[in-house]
Amino acid sequence: MTLLNILTYPDPFLKKPTSAVTDIDDQVQTIIEDMAETMYDATGLGLAAIQAGIDKSIIVYDPEADAEKKDFRVLINPEIVFSEGEMVSENEGCLSVPDFRSDVKRYERVTVEALDRNGEPLKIEADGLLSVIMQHEIDHLKGVLFIDRISALKRQLYKKKRKKALKSE
Ligand code: NI
């Protein structure tokens, strides 16, 4: 297994919507294993392929972030088909947005349709943390980061901070 390099803001690749997976072949299985390994290594709750520079609609996630059990789930070509309610996701963060967390307005409940890693159709009705993970990761596949969903003022402050941090690297 290979640890993948996680792209960080402002890498332009993160803004590019990903392509659907048409063939769940060995290459895709390898990508999934590498993504899971990378997610646990970075102690994230989820990872979208785009974050590793891979133009494919694939998500791995594990709400428990349990690197011992590694009981992760895979969604291929996921779509939110239903959403309702409103909630504030507190202190949301992202492996691609270093050194920043913010409250984000999210739907309370979502229904997601996708394929599993064997190509079988899946339907997930999620609320709470799982719902936030779904929305956050599916946003990634559309080229959207959680900082695109906060106030323009807060986003500007982060952009400035990030520029400074990159300069001093
Ligand atoms: Ni993220």
mmCIF file of C-alpha atoms and ligand atoms in Angstrom:
data_model
loop_
_atom_site.group_PDB
_atom_site.id
_atom_site.type_symbol
_atom_site.label_atom_id
_atom_site.label_comp_id
_atom_site.label_asym_id
_atom_site.label_seq_id
_atom_site.Cartn_x
_atom_site.Cartn_y
_atom_site.Cartn_z
ATOM 1 C CA MET A 1 0.000 0.000 0.000
ATOM 2 C CA THR A 2 1.084 3.507 -0.753
ATOM 3 C CA LEU A 3 0.473 6.666 1.199
ATOM 4 C CA LEU A 4 -0.874 9.275 -1.166
ATOM 5 C CA ASN A 5 0.141 12.919 -1.128
ATOM 6 C CA ILE A 6 -2.785 15.076 0.009
ATOM 7 C CA LEU A 7 -3.235 18.257 -2.000
ATOM 8 C CA THR A 8 -3.873 21.401 0.001
ATOM 9 C CA TYR A 9 -5.538 24.737 -0.663
ATOM 10 C CA PRO A 10 -4.961 26.642 -2.954
ATOM 11 C CA ASP A 11 -4.063 23.750 -5.282
ATOM 12 C CA PRO A 12 -6.262 24.370 -8.379
ATOM 13 C CA PHE A 13 -6.923 20.628 -8.812
ATOM 14 C CA LEU A 14 -9.171 20.745 -5.725
ATOM 15 C CA LYS A 15 -11.602 23.000 -7.611
ATOM 16 C CA LYS A 16 -12.059 20.661 -10.541
ATOM 17 C CA PRO A 17 -15.177 18.444 -10.484
ATOM 18 C CA THR A 18 -14.215 14.764 -10.729
ATOM 19 C CA SER A 19 -15.196 12.243 -13.385
ATOM 20 C CA ALA A 20 -17.512 9.322 -12.694
ATOM 21 C CA VAL A 21 -15.960 5.864 -12.349
ATOM 22 C CA THR A 22 -17.081 3.749 -15.285
ATOM 23 C CA ASP A 23 -15.115 0.602 -14.572
ATOM 24 C CA ILE A 24 -14.445 -0.674 -11.037
ATOM 25 C CA ASP A 25 -11.244 -2.489 -11.934
ATOM 26 C CA ASP A 26 -8.061 -3.482 -10.066
ATOM 27 C CA GLN A 27 -6.679 0.017 -10.449
ATOM 28 C CA VAL A 28 -9.734 1.411 -8.657
ATOM 29 C CA GLN A 29 -9.374 -1.197 -5.882
ATOM 30 C CA THR A 30 -5.751 -0.158 -5.385
ATOM 31 C CA ILE A 31 -6.747 3.510 -5.268
ATOM 32 C CA ILE A 32 -9.369 2.663 -2.598
ATOM 33 C CA GLU A 33 -6.834 0.799 -0.420
ATOM 34 C CA ASP A 34 -4.295 3.608 -0.766
ATOM 35 C CA MET A 35 -6.934 6.236 0.028
ATOM 36 C CA ALA A 36 -7.997 4.386 3.188
ATOM 37 C CA GLU A 37 -4.382 4.008 4.327
ATOM 38 C CA THR A 38 -3.799 7.716 3.676
ATOM 39 C CA MET A 39 -6.964 8.710 5.565
ATOM 40 C CA TYR A 40 -5.963 6.716 8.672
ATOM 41 C CA ASP A 41 -2.408 7.996 8.494
ATOM 42 C CA ALA A 42 -3.689 11.586 8.436
ATOM 43 C CA THR A 43 -6.388 10.789 11.062
ATOM 44 C CA GLY A 44 -9.201 12.093 8.894
ATOM 45 C CA LEU A 45 -12.809 10.906 8.982
ATOM 46 C CA GLY A 46 -13.056 10.854 5.227
ATOM 47 C CA LEU A 47 -11.079 11.344 2.049
ATOM 48 C CA ALA A 48 -12.116 12.053 -1.530
ATOM 49 C CA ALA A 49 -9.928 10.872 -4.423
ATOM 50 C CA ILE A 50 -9.598 14.436 -5.726
ATOM 51 C CA GLN A 51 -7.651 15.295 -2.542
ATOM 52 C CA ALA A 52 -4.989 12.849 -3.661
ATOM 53 C CA GLY A 53 -4.934 14.331 -7.164
ATOM 54 C CA ILE A 54 -7.029 11.502 -8.620
ATOM 55 C CA ASP A 55 -9.784 12.494 -11.028
ATOM 56 C CA LYS A 56 -12.314 9.880 -9.940
ATOM 57 C CA SER A 57 -15.577 10.035 -8.022
ATOM 58 C CA ILE A 58 -14.513 7.929 -5.030
ATOM 59 C CA ILE A 59 -14.873 8.553 -1.296
ATOM 60 C CA VAL A 60 -13.635 6.565 1.690
ATOM 61 C CA TYR A 61 -14.791 7.343 5.205
ATOM 62 C CA ASP A 62 -14.835 6.017 8.735
ATOM 63 C CA PRO A 63 -16.798 8.064 11.298
ATOM 64 C CA GLU A 64 -14.900 6.266 14.079
ATOM 65 C CA ALA A 65 -11.513 7.011 12.491
ATOM 66 C CA ASP A 66 -10.375 3.746 14.060
ATOM 67 C CA ALA A 67 -6.963 2.952 12.584
ATOM 68 C CA GLU A 68 -6.893 -0.391 14.428
ATOM 69 C CA LYS A 69 -10.156 -1.780 13.045
ATOM 70 C CA LYS A 70 -9.915 -0.041 9.678
ATOM 71 C CA ASP A 71 -13.620 -0.580 9.162
ATOM 72 C CA PHE A 72 -13.887 1.974 6.382
ATOM 73 C CA ARG A 73 -16.681 2.448 3.845
ATOM 74 C CA VAL A 74 -16.394 3.246 0.161
ATOM 75 C CA LEU A 75 -18.723 5.255 -2.039
ATOM 76 C CA ILE A 76 -18.291 5.356 -5.799
ATOM 77 C CA ASN A 77 -20.121 8.013 -7.865
ATOM 78 C CA PRO A 78 -22.134 9.194 -4.840
ATOM 79 C CA GLU A 79 -25.021 11.619 -5.260
ATOM 80 C CA ILE A 80 -27.178 13.349 -2.676
ATOM 81 C CA VAL A 81 -30.705 12.521 -3.812
ATOM 82 C CA PHE A 82 -32.573 14.031 -0.876
ATOM 83 C CA SER A 83 -31.767 16.565 1.828
ATOM 84 C CA GLU A 84 -33.721 18.245 4.591
ATOM 85 C CA GLY A 85 -33.359 20.319 7.727
ATOM 86 C CA GLU A 86 -30.523 22.531 8.841
ATOM 87 C CA MET A 87 -27.720 22.071 11.310
ATOM 88 C CA VAL A 88 -24.425 23.674 12.227
ATOM 89 C CA SER A 89 -21.480 21.389 11.829
ATOM 90 C CA GLU A 90 -19.226 22.577 14.629
ATOM 91 C CA ASN A 91 -15.566 23.094 14.101
ATOM 92 C CA GLU A 92 -15.448 21.388 10.705
ATOM 93 C CA GLY A 93 -12.023 20.789 9.246
ATOM 94 C CA CYS A 94 -10.425 19.248 6.161
ATOM 95 C CA LEU A 95 -7.098 17.556 5.428
ATOM 96 C CA SER A 96 -6.817 19.838 2.374
ATOM 97 C CA VAL A 97 -7.374 23.021 4.387
ATOM 98 C CA PRO A 98 -4.499 23.071 6.893
ATOM 99 C CA ASP A 99 -4.653 24.892 10.225
ATOM 100 C CA PHE A 100 -8.248 26.020 10.003
ATOM 101 C CA ARG A 101 -11.610 24.991 11.432
ATOM 102 C CA SER A 102 -14.991 26.633 11.238
ATOM 103 C CA ASP A 103 -18.661 26.074 11.917
ATOM 104 C CA VAL A 104 -20.432 25.272 8.655
ATOM 105 C CA LYS A 105 -24.151 25.294 7.857
ATOM 106 C CA ARG A 106 -25.196 21.866 6.624
ATOM 107 C CA TYR A 107 -28.346 19.880 5.952
ATOM 108 C CA GLU A 108 -29.457 17.863 8.938
ATOM 109 C CA ARG A 109 -30.288 14.752 6.947
ATOM 110 C CA VAL A 110 -29.255 13.529 3.518
ATOM 111 C CA THR A 111 -29.969 10.459 1.450
ATOM 112 C CA VAL A 112 -27.059 9.338 -0.705
ATOM 113 C CA GLU A 113 -27.070 6.905 -3.593
ATOM 114 C CA ALA A 114 -23.797 5.390 -4.733
ATOM 115 C CA LEU A 115 -22.071 2.166 -5.719
ATOM 116 C CA ASP A 116 -20.023 0.136 -3.265
ATOM 117 C CA ARG A 117 -16.572 -1.174 -4.204
ATOM 118 C CA ASN A 118 -18.148 -4.241 -5.814
ATOM 119 C CA GLY A 119 -20.351 -2.082 -8.017
ATOM 120 C CA GLU A 120 -23.508 -2.832 -6.029
ATOM 121 C CA PRO A 121 -25.957 0.061 -5.600
ATOM 122 C CA LEU A 122 -26.155 1.533 -2.108
ATOM 123 C CA LYS A 123 -28.579 3.908 -0.453
ATOM 124 C CA ILE A 124 -27.581 5.615 2.794
ATOM 125 C CA GLU A 125 -29.864 7.701 4.966
ATOM 126 C CA ALA A 126 -27.566 9.780 7.132
ATOM 127 C CA ASP A 127 -27.998 12.264 9.919
ATOM 128 C CA GLY A 128 -25.666 13.966 12.401
ATOM 129 C CA LEU A 129 -21.931 13.419 11.889
ATOM 130 C CA LEU A 130 -22.418 10.912 9.081
ATOM 131 C CA SER A 131 -24.587 13.406 7.213
ATOM 132 C CA VAL A 132 -21.853 16.047 7.546
ATOM 133 C CA ILE A 133 -19.188 13.623 6.291
ATOM 134 C CA MET A 134 -21.345 12.781 3.254
ATOM 135 C CA GLN A 135 -21.940 16.450 2.423
ATOM 136 C CA HIS A 136 -18.297 17.414 2.982
ATOM 137 C CA GLU A 137 -16.876 14.581 0.854
ATOM 138 C CA ILE A 138 -19.448 14.848 -1.939
ATOM 139 C CA ASP A 139 -18.676 18.584 -2.079
ATOM 140 C CA HIS A 140 -15.020 17.654 -2.708
ATOM 141 C CA LEU A 141 -16.047 15.620 -5.746
ATOM 142 C CA LYS A 142 -17.701 18.764 -7.117
ATOM 143 C CA GLY A 143 -14.639 20.901 -6.487
ATOM 144 C CA VAL A 144 -16.127 22.548 -3.399
ATOM 145 C CA LEU A 145 -14.271 23.007 -0.088
ATOM 146 C CA PHE A 146 -15.895 23.741 3.269
ATOM 147 C CA ILE A 147 -14.333 27.215 3.186
ATOM 148 C CA ASP A 148 -16.562 27.899 0.163
ATOM 149 C CA ARG A 149 -19.506 27.534 2.552
ATOM 150 C CA ILE A 150 -18.435 30.035 5.228
ATOM 151 C CA SER A 151 -18.757 33.817 5.203
ATOM 152 C CA ALA A 152 -16.678 35.721 2.657
ATOM 153 C CA LEU A 153 -14.972 37.587 5.492
ATOM 154 C CA LYS A 154 -13.837 34.437 7.273
ATOM 155 C CA ARG A 155 -12.703 32.948 3.975
ATOM 156 C CA GLN A 156 -10.619 36.033 3.199
ATOM 157 C CA LEU A 157 -8.961 35.824 6.602
ATOM 158 C CA TYR A 158 -8.057 32.189 5.997
ATOM 159 C CA LYS A 159 -6.725 32.908 2.511
ATOM 160 C CA LYS A 160 -4.445 35.613 3.911
ATOM 161 C CA LYS A 161 -3.227 33.375 6.702
ATOM 162 C CA ARG A 162 -2.555 30.540 4.262
ATOM 163 C CA LYS A 163 -0.621 32.787 1.865
ATOM 164 C CA LYS A 164 1.577 33.927 4.730
ATOM 165 C CA ALA A 165 2.165 30.358 5.900
ATOM 166 C CA LEU A 166 3.113 29.224 2.372
ATOM 167 C CA LYS A 167 5.551 32.127 1.995
ATOM 168 C CA SER A 168 7.406 31.238 5.152
ATOM 169 C CA GLU A 169 7.659 27.541 4.251
HETATM 170 NI NI NI B 1 -12.163 17.607 3.213
#
